[in-house]
Amino acid sequence: MAHPLSPLWSARSIAVVGASDRPGALGRLPVEFLQRYGFAGAIHPVRPDGAEVLGLPSYPSVRACPDGVDLAMILVAADKVPAAVDDCVSAGVPAAIVCASGFAETSDEGAALQDEVVAKARAGGLRLVGPNCIGSVGVANRQVTSFSPLFAGEQTRLVDGPLGFVSQSGALGYGAVSLAFERGLGLGWVVNTGNGADVTALEAMAAVAAEPGCLGLLGYVETLADGDALRRVAASGVPVALLKAGRSDAGQRAAASHTGALAAGDRVVDAALRQLGIARAHDVDELLDFGDAFVQPRRPAGPRVAVVTTSGGSGILAADEVDATGLQLAELAATTVRELDAIVPAYGATANPVDVTAAVMSRPELFDRAPDALVDDAGVDLVVACFCVLTGTDVDAVVASLARAAERSGKPVLAARTGADHLAPGAAAALRAAGIPTYPTPARAVRAAAALHRTVECDVSDRHAGVSRRKRHTQREGAGVPGAGIGERELKVLLAEAGLPVPIGRLATDGADAAAAVTEVGGRAVLKAVVAGLTHKSEAGGVALDVTPADAAQVYDRLAALGGDVLVEELVGGGVEALVGVAASPLGPVLTVGVGGVLTELLNDVALRLLPVGRADVEQLVDETRLGTLLSGVRGAAPSDRDALVDLVLDIAALVETWPAGFELDLNPVSVTGHGVRILDAAYIGPEAP
Amino acid sequence: MAHPLSPLWSARSIAVVGASDRPGALGRLPVEFLQRYGFAGAIHPVRPDGAEVLGLPSYPSVRACPDGVDLAMILVAADKVPAAVDDCVSAGVPAAIVCASGFAETSDEGAALQDEVVAKARAGGLRLVGPNCIGSVGVANRQVTSFSPLFAGEQTRLVDGPLGFVSQSGALGYGAVSLAFERGLGLGWVVNTGNGADVTALEAMAAVAAEPGCLGLLGYVETLADGDALRRVAASGVPVALLKAGRSDAGQRAAASHTGALAAGDRVVDAALRQLGIARAHDVDELLDFGDAFVQPRRPAGPRVAVVTTSGGSGILAADEVDATGLQLAELAATTVRELDAIVPAYGATANPVDVTAAVMSRPELFDRAPDALVDDAGVDLVVACFCVLTGTDVDAVVASLARAAERSGKPVLAARTGADHLAPGAAAALRAAGIPTYPTPARAVRAAAALHRTVECDVSDRHAGVSRRKRHTQREGAGVPGAGIGERELKVLLAEAGLPVPIGRLATDGADAAAAVTEVGGRAVLKAVVAGLTHKSEAGGVALDVTPADAAQVYDRLAALGGDVLVEELVGGGVEALVGVAASPLGPVLTVGVGGVLTELLNDVALRLLPVGRADVEQLVDETRLGTLLSGVRGAAPSDRDALVDLVLDIAALVETWPAGFELDLNPVSVTGHGVRILDAAYIGPEAP
């Protein structure tokens, strides 16, 4: 059975609700475009008066249309949308596109209307795209169910290709489509989701990925609020690139704990996309650049790039970007260098980046050997070939050499061509036809190569969970869930019951009891004021270090005066201080690991992952921050027990799985000593009441 | 008198040495191009046999050419270049372009040949461009003294404009020229400097800037090794953008001190360009984007950007980039918002970014008011207008509105047009003619705006020196210059004599003397082993803190056993630890200020400036790192004496002015307490012997 959203691009019968015959009217454009671009299915204008639209008979309702409408395009104003949706439901239409503005993007009343419309659709089994959107396109089906002015352009042609493009924004989305078509990048499936009231951009992307022939997905999104949907897109089996707008909103969220503040906004998005193997584009042209890399069928087995160029300058620019993107310049084998020595003049370079020099362009039989030599090197995963002023006479030989090397080896070959199109008018099309994605500059080619690598570096099975996680979780099943107002002491008891390492200690009842407790924990202790709402204890004078039985009573009195309990704990000294936290995010709970203790705010150095995680994720988290360096021992210090910290993090990740959504857990500092680890401070902030 | 390099673009009589009549020969191309593009001056082919070249008589030598050659283009092979240079010298030619490869880029022999050629030229008063270069272009003069294949392109046209472009790389440089011409960006002066053996890229840039009508400079460079030349370019009075390749070389330099390691490579380039108000481009298309912004005549008075868009998505992308580039989103005045309220539909936005919505495009009389409203707001320094699918019918009205607003207000207006060219084929030219630089995406428009702002944010007088520096320097004139092997104690004496705050202390002769010295400095002291070559004392156990007279003898014995002297100094506790250093760089001495002490390597958080600096520079240096936060007091700590640190840094900057080039001075830590500052550790590494 076809996907319920497939009528967005493969409809057989389309009702245009609110169709008009008046030139320039919104209600005329989709009918005009469906006819103009050659849609072969049925087009049914729907309008109350039964008048013809562009020569087609109209119907008073969707229900009255013949032969089973499978997509309704609703172009009426917002206040008429509920009735149109009712009509679609009663006609049994599976999917509708609602174009009107005036919903949640406008006002509270609009939001209420939107909720009403979505409720009707869901109750009636109708999937609803929009409102406040411009529609969809299915190129193979010649289906333009959109009113974008792009399709009115005299020279506009649909360009088919194995790439899907989904955009929350309509105007920007179809602007990007026009740029893709202009560069010859085919987009077989285009959807604009607008307000995303029912069908979200992520859901539409997953649906496109399921289409036979889809080789990649591009998306423009402004909100990312569904971790599971994002995982489904990532696991769809095709490379995915997202342009996520709204980066600068980072940190706008009021957060009650360090972990909350550190895990806010764009940082979560960045970590999640990285973790899920989704390439992140930072601009529209970069998103299309990534698409060009996705539609060629080869994938790199690793990050090792060989750069071959006819200009030393291009080679340096490419090498700079290899470094900046985290790819690696391949170390060429001695046999490769020997082969290149036979080609390259003395003023060129046979080390990577390989500069064959512009002179070689006048001897195609020499250049011809270079791409082969590079792809045949086992230490090379992909090749970036950089040209400058590529003229008509050079093109055929270059294209043939690059295409043969790519095809023979199965390694991706990307090209940069830093020169005007008119110098070799056929080059762009020839390179595209040969499966060599081509960019205007070396840096853009390398960034596209990095995006391609990003989509293959984590394999899909890793994107779900780690086996080790499940196993550890089983061991901890008895552990409880913290109550909303849980204090530090009770939280530590809960953690201890779950098998996690907290300091020995107890609450003291008075000064004499405090002295006794100090003796019980070994004669040297930390005393802490446990006061509801006091999260930054040290700054408030609520912590006393290295208390002996002799000082205990006096310290007790001072801390008790802050208005809460006094906790006496063993003194744990000399460890590296880590932060381990879990915070809520729109994409689900986020694990945060980094430098803790007094350096927390100063360094602001944490790494993030969506839960669940496996051991490899946690090892990476530690290494992404300076915590990894600190644990290995700096300035002559002995190394700390990194394994114990990793175990602790995995245990925490497993423990919180059963906790209700929306909490924050902040373990800071966690002291990592030479042997073992101890949670010195712990705070829990429960989900806010709804 | 004309600039000695002006024949590179305004020659009246050109000798082509090694000219050929054979189609496709290198020696034929410049003659062919000079004729084809309409050079009106004299063209004199020079070749031994006197044969005609393209219908022109040839001469056996430059000396034999009539009417005073003012530019020689030397196309002979490397081994024949010395004789050709001799010929030019004896003919009194002021400038020559040497094209051949086979010089310093190839081998040691080639380097020797290059030195020989440069020596001949300099002795004979001949300025030499190249070798290993492709030549120059002066568009107004119709002068193509270049053999780039670009000029053989059937559709190639020279595009004049008020921008100069200088490139070290030939192939990449002319590739960029072809892309500039293709987008309609005129480059009136183009120079390729190749090996830069005599005329460097920076010198050529300064010469172009001196041409009447030059409004901006673009440069591609691979080496930046002359701080004074860079300052001259920055102070030339026109905006400058540089694409500096070779970023990833950072950190390759072996460095003897922290300061040396922290001030290496690309970090210096980045700091120097920022300091001098030169915009840094990271790719070829970005360099040209900046050029588009430079050629419009208006300059922003500040960083406050108003974004106006027909698509919410574009607005968000623009706002993201405003944030990323360090510009600011303007806070619109209430009157501006009221005016916009009258234009914008309910589903748009009248806050910045202003979303007038796509619907407004169909009512040009409404859109027309938006640019005026924004430029009339005193809180707006420049406007970025973002469009998506801009169609033919929209263009005229949009261009008129934007142009009028820009011209009336004198504020720059930049545009983004995220849509295919063919939808409004005249738009690019119309926007350009109206002085509205236009980019394919909002982010690119904003980055160009940031580049424009960068070139005006520091005024040219600041680019040289600070008055305060000179004054302070006078006060310190008696201070000495350290000797090559100076130890910590002698260096501190030298610093103290210059009026700088070092701890009280002295060398101890034995254990008993150490105890006496501890008493002299106040009863609590730091003891340090002073051993030649031992730079990381703490890690080597060479520092003992908080030594009392009672422990002094025992500690003395332990430290003396490390093989050097033992220094006894007063204990200075509790301050914020800063690093202050000066290191050598290819651009001259670099001042380094940042977080010091135990956090130095962990944070790697320093900021750099080329010397000399003024007080405002030093204040900025402090704020660019976490040192600023630390000094203001974190986690309840009292603020430290920031002014004393700034004074110290200015004194150091003044002191080292008379020191010989190539040294490293490393003051780390400098302890900044509540009142005052103290240099706790100091190391000097002299310039290496030549």
Coordinates of C-alpha atoms in Angstrom, one line a residue, chain A residues 41-496:
Chain A
G41 CA -4.4 12.6 -13.8
A42 CA -7.8 14.1 -13.2
I43 CA -8.1 17.8 -12.1
H44 CA -11.4 18.7 -10.5
P45 CA -12.0 22.4 -9.8
V46 CA -14.4 22.8 -6.8
R47 CA -16.4 26.0 -6.6
P48 CA -20.0 26.7 -5.5
D49 CA -21.3 28.0 -8.9
G50 CA -20.3 25.1 -11.1
A51 CA -18.5 27.5 -13.6
E52 CA -15.7 26.2 -15.8
V53 CA -12.1 26.8 -14.8
L54 CA -9.6 26.8 -17.6
G55 CA -11.9 24.6 -19.7
L56 CA -12.6 22.1 -16.9
P57 CA -16.0 21.5 -15.4
S58 CA -16.2 22.4 -11.7
Y59 CA -18.1 20.7 -8.9
P60 CA -19.9 22.2 -5.9
S61 CA -18.0 20.0 -3.4
V62 CA -15.2 17.5 -3.2
R63 CA -17.8 14.9 -2.4
A64 CA -19.4 15.6 -5.8
C65 CA -16.2 15.0 -7.7
P66 CA -16.0 11.8 -9.8
D67 CA -13.5 9.0 -9.5
G68 CA -12.1 9.2 -6.0
V69 CA -10.1 12.3 -5.2
D70 CA -6.8 11.4 -3.5
L71 CA -5.5 15.0 -2.9
A72 CA -7.4 18.1 -2.2
M73 CA -5.7 21.5 -2.5
I74 CA -7.7 23.9 -0.4
L75 CA -7.3 27.5 -1.5
V76 CA -10.2 29.1 0.3
A77 CA -9.7 31.7 3.1
A78 CA -9.1 30.6 6.7
D79 CA -12.7 30.9 7.9
K80 CA -13.9 28.6 5.1
V81 CA -11.3 25.9 5.8
P82 CA -13.3 24.0 8.4
A83 CA -16.2 23.4 6.0
A84 CA -13.7 22.4 3.2
V85 CA -12.1 19.9 5.6
D86 CA -15.5 18.5 6.5
D87 CA -16.2 18.1 2.8
C88 CA -12.8 16.3 2.2
V89 CA -13.5 13.9 5.2
S90 CA -16.9 13.0 3.9
A91 CA -15.5 12.4 0.5
G92 CA -12.9 10.0 2.0
V93 CA -9.9 12.0 0.7
P94 CA -6.7 10.8 2.2
A95 CA -4.7 14.0 2.1
A96 CA -5.3 17.8 1.8
I97 CA -3.0 20.8 1.4
V98 CA -4.4 23.9 3.3
C99 CA -2.8 27.1 1.8
A100 CA -4.6 29.9 3.7
S101 CA -2.8 32.1 6.2
G102 CA -4.7 33.4 9.3
F103 CA -4.0 30.4 11.6
A104 CA -1.5 29.9 14.5
E105 CA 1.0 32.2 12.8
T106 CA -1.4 35.2 13.2
S107 CA -3.2 35.2 16.5
D108 CA -4.7 33.1 19.3
E109 CA -8.0 32.9 17.5
G110 CA -6.1 31.6 14.5
A111 CA -4.4 29.0 16.6
A112 CA -7.8 27.9 17.9
L113 CA -9.1 27.6 14.3
Q114 CA -6.0 25.6 13.4
D115 CA -6.7 23.2 16.3
E116 CA -10.3 22.8 15.2
V117 CA -9.3 22.0 11.7
V118 CA -6.6 19.5 12.7
A119 CA -9.1 17.8 15.1
K120 CA -11.6 17.4 12.3
A121 CA -9.0 16.0 9.9
R122 CA -7.6 13.6 12.5
A123 CA -11.1 12.4 13.4
G124 CA -11.9 11.9 9.8
G125 CA -8.7 10.1 8.7
L126 CA -7.5 13.0 6.6
R127 CA -3.8 13.9 6.6
L128 CA -3.4 17.7 6.5
V129 CA -0.4 19.7 5.1
G130 CA -0.2 23.3 6.2
P131 CA -2.0 25.6 6.8
N132 CA 0.0 28.7 5.7
C133 CA 1.8 26.8 3.0
I134 CA 2.4 26.9 -0.8
G135 CA 2.0 23.2 -1.6
S136 CA 3.9 20.3 -3.1
V137 CA 5.4 19.1 -6.3
G138 CA 5.9 15.6 -7.7
V139 CA 8.2 15.9 -10.8
A140 CA 7.8 12.4 -12.3
N141 CA 4.0 12.8 -12.0
R142 CA 4.2 16.4 -13.5
Q143 CA 2.2 17.4 -10.5
V144 CA 2.5 21.1 -9.4
T145 CA 0.1 21.4 -6.5
S146 CA 1.6 24.7 -5.6
F147 CA 0.9 28.4 -6.3
S148 CA 4.5 29.5 -6.1
P149 CA 5.3 32.3 -8.7
L150 CA 8.3 30.1 -9.6
F151 CA 5.9 28.0 -11.8
A152 CA 4.7 31.0 -13.6
G153 CA 8.2 31.8 -14.9
E154 CA 8.4 31.6 -18.6
Q155 CA 11.6 29.7 -18.6
T156 CA 10.8 27.5 -15.6
R157 CA 11.2 23.8 -16.3
L158 CA 10.8 21.0 -13.7
V159 CA 14.1 19.1 -13.2
D160 CA 13.7 15.5 -12.1
G161 CA 16.1 13.9 -9.8
P162 CA 16.5 11.4 -7.0
L163 CA 16.4 14.0 -4.2
G164 CA 13.6 15.1 -1.9
F165 CA 13.3 18.6 -0.5
V166 CA 11.0 19.5 2.3
S167 CA 10.7 23.1 3.6
Q168 CA 8.8 24.6 6.5
S169 CA 9.0 28.0 4.7
G170 CA 7.1 28.4 1.5
A171 CA 8.8 31.5 -0.2
L172 CA 12.3 30.5 0.9
G173 CA 11.6 26.9 0.0
Y174 CA 10.5 27.5 -3.5
G175 CA 13.3 30.1 -3.9
A176 CA 15.7 27.2 -3.1
V177 CA 13.9 24.9 -5.5
S178 CA 14.3 27.5 -8.3
L179 CA 18.1 27.7 -7.5
A180 CA 18.3 23.9 -7.5
F181 CA 16.6 23.6 -10.9
E182 CA 18.8 26.5 -12.2
R183 CA 22.0 24.6 -11.3
G184 CA 20.6 21.4 -12.8
L185 CA 20.0 19.7 -9.4
G186 CA 16.8 17.7 -9.8
L187 CA 14.3 17.5 -6.9
G188 CA 11.8 14.7 -7.6
W189 CA 9.7 15.5 -4.5
V190 CA 9.1 18.9 -3.0
V191 CA 6.8 19.6 0.0
N192 CA 6.2 22.8 1.9
T193 CA 4.7 22.1 5.3
G194 CA 4.0 25.7 6.5
N195 CA 2.7 25.7 10.0
G196 CA 3.1 21.9 10.2
A197 CA -0.1 21.6 12.2
D198 CA -0.6 17.9 11.3
V199 CA 2.1 16.7 8.9
T200 CA 5.5 18.0 10.1
A201 CA 8.5 18.6 7.9
L202 CA 10.2 15.6 9.5
E203 CA 7.2 13.3 8.8
A204 CA 7.1 14.5 5.2
M205 CA 10.9 13.8 4.9
A206 CA 10.5 10.3 6.2
A207 CA 7.6 9.7 3.7
V208 CA 9.7 11.0 0.8
A209 CA 12.7 8.8 1.8
A210 CA 10.4 5.8 1.5
E211 CA 9.7 6.5 -2.2
P212 CA 11.5 4.1 -4.6
G213 CA 14.4 5.9 -6.2
C214 CA 15.0 8.5 -3.5
L215 CA 18.7 8.9 -3.0
G216 CA 18.8 11.8 -0.5
L217 CA 16.9 14.3 1.4
L218 CA 17.3 18.0 2.0
G219 CA 15.3 20.0 4.5
Y220 CA 14.8 23.5 5.7
V221 CA 13.3 23.7 9.2
E222 CA 12.8 26.4 11.8
T223 CA 11.6 24.1 14.6
L224 CA 12.9 20.7 15.5
A225 CA 10.7 19.4 18.3
D226 CA 10.4 15.6 17.8
G227 CA 13.4 13.5 18.6
D228 CA 11.8 10.3 17.5
A229 CA 10.7 11.7 14.1
L230 CA 14.3 13.0 13.6
R231 CA 15.6 9.5 14.4
R232 CA 13.2 8.0 11.8
V233 CA 14.5 10.5 9.2
A234 CA 18.1 9.7 10.1
A235 CA 17.4 6.0 9.9
S236 CA 15.6 6.2 6.5
G237 CA 18.6 4.8 4.7
V238 CA 19.4 7.8 2.5
P239 CA 21.7 10.7 3.3
V240 CA 20.0 13.7 4.9
A241 CA 21.0 17.3 5.2
L242 CA 19.2 19.9 7.2
L243 CA 19.3 23.7 7.2
K244 CA 18.0 24.6 10.7
A245 CA 17.3 28.3 11.0
G246 CA 17.1 30.0 14.4
R247 CA 20.6 29.3 15.6
S248 CA 20.7 32.6 17.5
D249 CA 17.9 31.6 19.8
A250 CA 20.4 29.6 21.8
G251 CA 20.4 30.3 25.5
Q252 CA 17.0 32.1 25.5
R253 CA 15.5 29.5 27.7
A254 CA 15.5 30.1 31.4
A255 CA 17.2 27.2 33.1
A256 CA 17.3 26.2 36.7
S257 CA 20.5 24.3 36.6
H258 CA 23.9 24.3 34.9
T259 CA 22.9 21.3 32.9
G260 CA 19.8 23.1 31.7
A261 CA 21.6 26.2 30.7
L262 CA 24.4 24.3 29.0
A263 CA 22.1 22.0 27.0
A264 CA 19.8 24.7 25.6
G265 CA 18.9 25.7 22.1
D266 CA 21.2 25.3 19.1
R267 CA 23.8 23.3 21.0
V268 CA 21.2 20.4 21.3
V269 CA 20.4 20.7 17.6
D270 CA 24.0 20.5 16.6
A271 CA 24.8 17.6 18.9
A272 CA 21.7 15.7 17.8
L273 CA 22.4 16.1 14.1
R274 CA 26.0 15.1 14.5
Q275 CA 24.9 12.0 16.6
L276 CA 22.3 10.9 14.0
G277 CA 24.6 11.3 11.0
I278 CA 22.6 14.2 9.5
A279 CA 24.7 16.8 7.7
R280 CA 24.0 20.3 8.9
A281 CA 24.0 23.1 6.2
H282 CA 24.3 26.7 7.3
D283 CA 23.0 28.4 4.2
V284 CA 20.7 27.7 1.3
D285 CA 23.5 27.3 -1.3
E286 CA 25.3 25.0 1.1
L287 CA 22.2 22.8 1.4
L288 CA 22.0 22.5 -2.4
D289 CA 25.8 21.8 -2.5
F290 CA 25.2 18.9 -0.2
G291 CA 22.4 17.7 -2.4
D292 CA 24.7 17.6 -5.4
A293 CA 27.0 15.3 -3.4
F294 CA 24.1 13.1 -2.3
V295 CA 22.8 12.4 -5.8
Q296 CA 26.1 10.8 -7.0
P297 CA 25.9 7.2 -6.1
R298 CA 29.3 6.6 -4.4
R299 CA 30.0 7.0 -0.7
P300 CA 33.3 7.4 1.0
A301 CA 34.6 4.6 3.3
G302 CA 36.4 7.1 5.5
P303 CA 37.6 10.7 5.9
R304 CA 40.8 10.6 3.8
V305 CA 40.7 13.1 1.0
A306 CA 43.2 13.3 -1.9
V307 CA 43.2 16.7 -3.5
V308 CA 44.4 17.1 -7.1
T309 CA 44.6 20.5 -8.7
T310 CA 46.0 22.5 -11.6
S311 CA 46.6 25.5 -9.3
G312 CA 48.6 25.5 -6.1
G313 CA 46.3 28.1 -4.6
S314 CA 43.2 25.9 -5.0
G315 CA 45.1 23.1 -3.3
I316 CA 45.9 25.2 -0.3
L317 CA 42.3 26.4 -0.1
A318 CA 41.1 22.8 -0.3
A319 CA 43.6 21.7 2.4
D320 CA 42.4 24.5 4.7
E321 CA 38.9 23.3 4.4
V322 CA 39.8 19.6 4.9
D323 CA 41.3 20.7 8.2
A324 CA 38.3 22.9 9.2
T325 CA 35.7 20.2 8.5
G326 CA 37.5 17.4 10.3
L327 CA 38.3 15.4 7.2
Q328 CA 41.9 14.2 6.7
L329 CA 44.4 14.8 3.9
A330 CA 45.3 11.4 2.7
E331 CA 48.9 10.3 3.2
L332 CA 49.7 9.0 -0.3
A333 CA 51.5 5.7 -0.8
A334 CA 55.1 5.7 -2.2
T335 CA 53.8 4.0 -5.4
T336 CA 51.2 6.7 -5.9
V337 CA 53.8 9.4 -5.5
R338 CA 56.1 7.6 -8.0
E339 CA 53.3 7.5 -10.5
L340 CA 52.6 11.2 -10.0
D341 CA 56.3 12.0 -10.3
A342 CA 56.1 10.8 -13.9
I343 CA 53.3 13.3 -14.6
V344 CA 53.9 16.4 -12.6
P345 CA 56.5 19.1 -13.6
A346 CA 59.2 20.1 -11.2
Y347 CA 57.3 23.3 -10.1
G348 CA 54.2 21.2 -9.2
A349 CA 53.7 19.0 -6.1
T350 CA 53.3 15.2 -5.9
A351 CA 52.4 15.3 -2.2
N352 CA 48.8 15.8 -1.2
P353 CA 47.4 18.3 -2.2
V354 CA 48.8 17.2 -5.6
D355 CA 49.5 20.2 -7.9
V356 CA 49.7 18.8 -11.5
T357 CA 50.1 22.5 -12.6
A358 CA 48.1 24.3 -15.3
A359 CA 50.7 23.1 -17.9
V360 CA 49.5 19.6 -17.6
M361 CA 46.0 20.7 -18.8
S362 CA 47.5 21.2 -22.3
R363 CA 48.6 17.5 -22.2
P364 CA 45.4 15.5 -21.5
E365 CA 47.2 12.2 -21.7
L366 CA 49.3 13.2 -18.7
F367 CA 46.4 14.5 -16.5
D368 CA 44.4 11.4 -17.4
R369 CA 46.7 9.3 -15.2
A370 CA 46.4 11.4 -12.0
P371 CA 42.8 10.5 -10.9
D372 CA 43.5 6.8 -11.5
A373 CA 46.7 7.0 -9.4
L374 CA 44.8 8.6 -6.5
V375 CA 41.7 6.3 -6.4
D376 CA 44.0 3.3 -6.7
D377 CA 45.7 4.3 -3.5
A378 CA 44.2 2.3 -0.6
G379 CA 44.8 5.2 1.7
V380 CA 42.4 7.5 -0.2
D381 CA 38.6 7.5 0.5
L382 CA 37.6 10.2 -1.9
V383 CA 39.1 12.7 -4.4
V384 CA 38.5 16.4 -4.7
A385 CA 39.7 17.7 -8.1
C386 CA 40.2 21.5 -8.3
F387 CA 40.3 23.5 -11.6
C388 CA 40.4 27.2 -12.3
V389 CA 39.9 28.6 -15.7
L390 CA 38.5 25.4 -17.3
T391 CA 38.1 26.1 -21.0
G392 CA 36.1 24.2 -23.6
T393 CA 39.0 22.3 -25.0
D394 CA 40.0 20.9 -21.6
V395 CA 36.6 19.7 -20.5
D396 CA 36.0 16.4 -22.4
A397 CA 39.3 14.9 -21.3
V398 CA 38.9 16.0 -17.7
V399 CA 35.4 14.6 -17.4
A400 CA 36.4 11.3 -18.9
S401 CA 39.4 10.9 -16.6
L402 CA 37.4 11.8 -13.4
A403 CA 34.4 9.7 -14.4
R404 CA 36.4 6.6 -15.2
A405 CA 38.4 6.8 -11.9
A406 CA 35.2 7.3 -9.9
E407 CA 33.4 4.4 -11.6
R408 CA 36.2 2.0 -11.5
S409 CA 37.0 2.5 -7.8
G410 CA 33.6 3.3 -6.4
K411 CA 35.1 6.2 -4.6
P412 CA 33.4 9.6 -4.8
V413 CA 35.1 12.2 -6.9
L414 CA 34.0 15.8 -6.4
A415 CA 35.2 18.8 -8.4
A416 CA 35.7 22.5 -8.0
R417 CA 35.7 24.8 -11.0
T418 CA 36.7 28.3 -10.0
G419 CA 35.9 30.0 -13.3
A420 CA 33.2 31.5 -15.4
D421 CA 30.6 29.1 -16.9
H422 CA 30.9 30.7 -20.3
L423 CA 34.5 29.5 -20.7
A424 CA 33.3 25.9 -21.0
P425 CA 29.5 26.1 -21.4
G426 CA 29.0 22.3 -21.5
A427 CA 31.1 21.5 -18.5
A428 CA 28.5 21.7 -15.8
A429 CA 26.1 19.4 -17.6
A430 CA 28.9 17.0 -18.6
L431 CA 30.3 16.7 -15.1
R432 CA 26.8 16.3 -13.6
A433 CA 26.0 13.5 -16.2
A434 CA 29.3 11.8 -15.3
G435 CA 28.4 11.7 -11.6
I436 CA 31.0 14.3 -10.6
P437 CA 29.4 16.9 -8.4
T438 CA 31.0 20.3 -9.2
Y439 CA 31.3 23.4 -7.1
P440 CA 32.5 27.0 -7.7
T441 CA 35.3 26.8 -5.1
P442 CA 37.5 24.2 -3.5
A443 CA 36.2 25.0 -0.1
R444 CA 32.6 24.3 -1.2
A445 CA 33.6 21.0 -2.7
V446 CA 35.3 20.0 0.5
R447 CA 32.4 21.0 2.7
A448 CA 30.1 18.9 0.5
A449 CA 32.6 16.0 0.8
A450 CA 32.4 16.4 4.6
A451 CA 28.6 16.3 4.5
L452 CA 28.7 13.1 2.5
H453 CA 31.1 11.6 5.0
R454 CA 29.0 12.8 7.9
T455 CA 26.1 10.8 6.6
V456 CA 28.0 7.6 6.5
E457 CA 30.3 7.8 9.5
C458 CA 27.8 6.4 12.0
D459 CA 26.0 3.3 10.8
V460 CA 22.3 3.3 11.1
S461 CA 22.1 0.6 13.8
D462 CA 24.1 2.9 16.1
R463 CA 21.5 5.6 15.7
H464 CA 19.1 3.8 17.9
A465 CA 20.7 2.5 21.0
G466 CA 23.6 0.7 22.5
V467 CA 23.5 -2.9 23.5
S468 CA 25.6 -2.1 26.6
R469 CA 22.9 0.4 27.7
R470 CA 20.2 -2.2 27.7
K471 CA 22.3 -4.7 29.7
R472 CA 23.3 -2.2 32.3
H473 CA 19.7 -1.0 32.6
T474 CA 18.5 -4.4 33.5
Q475 CA 20.9 -4.4 36.5
R476 CA 19.3 -1.3 37.9
E477 CA 15.7 -2.1 37.5
G478 CA 14.7 -1.7 41.1
A479 CA 15.7 2.0 41.3
G480 CA 13.0 4.6 42.1
V481 CA 11.9 7.8 40.6
P482 CA 12.6 11.0 42.5
G483 CA 9.7 13.1 43.8
A484 CA 9.2 16.7 42.7
G485 CA 10.8 18.4 45.7
I486 CA 13.5 15.9 46.5
G487 CA 16.5 17.3 48.4
E488 CA 20.2 16.5 48.0
R489 CA 20.3 13.9 50.7
E490 CA 17.3 12.0 49.6
L491 CA 18.4 12.1 46.0
K492 CA 21.8 10.7 47.0
V493 CA 20.1 7.9 48.8
L494 CA 18.1 7.1 45.7
L495 CA 21.3 7.2 43.6
A496 CA 23.0 4.9 46.1

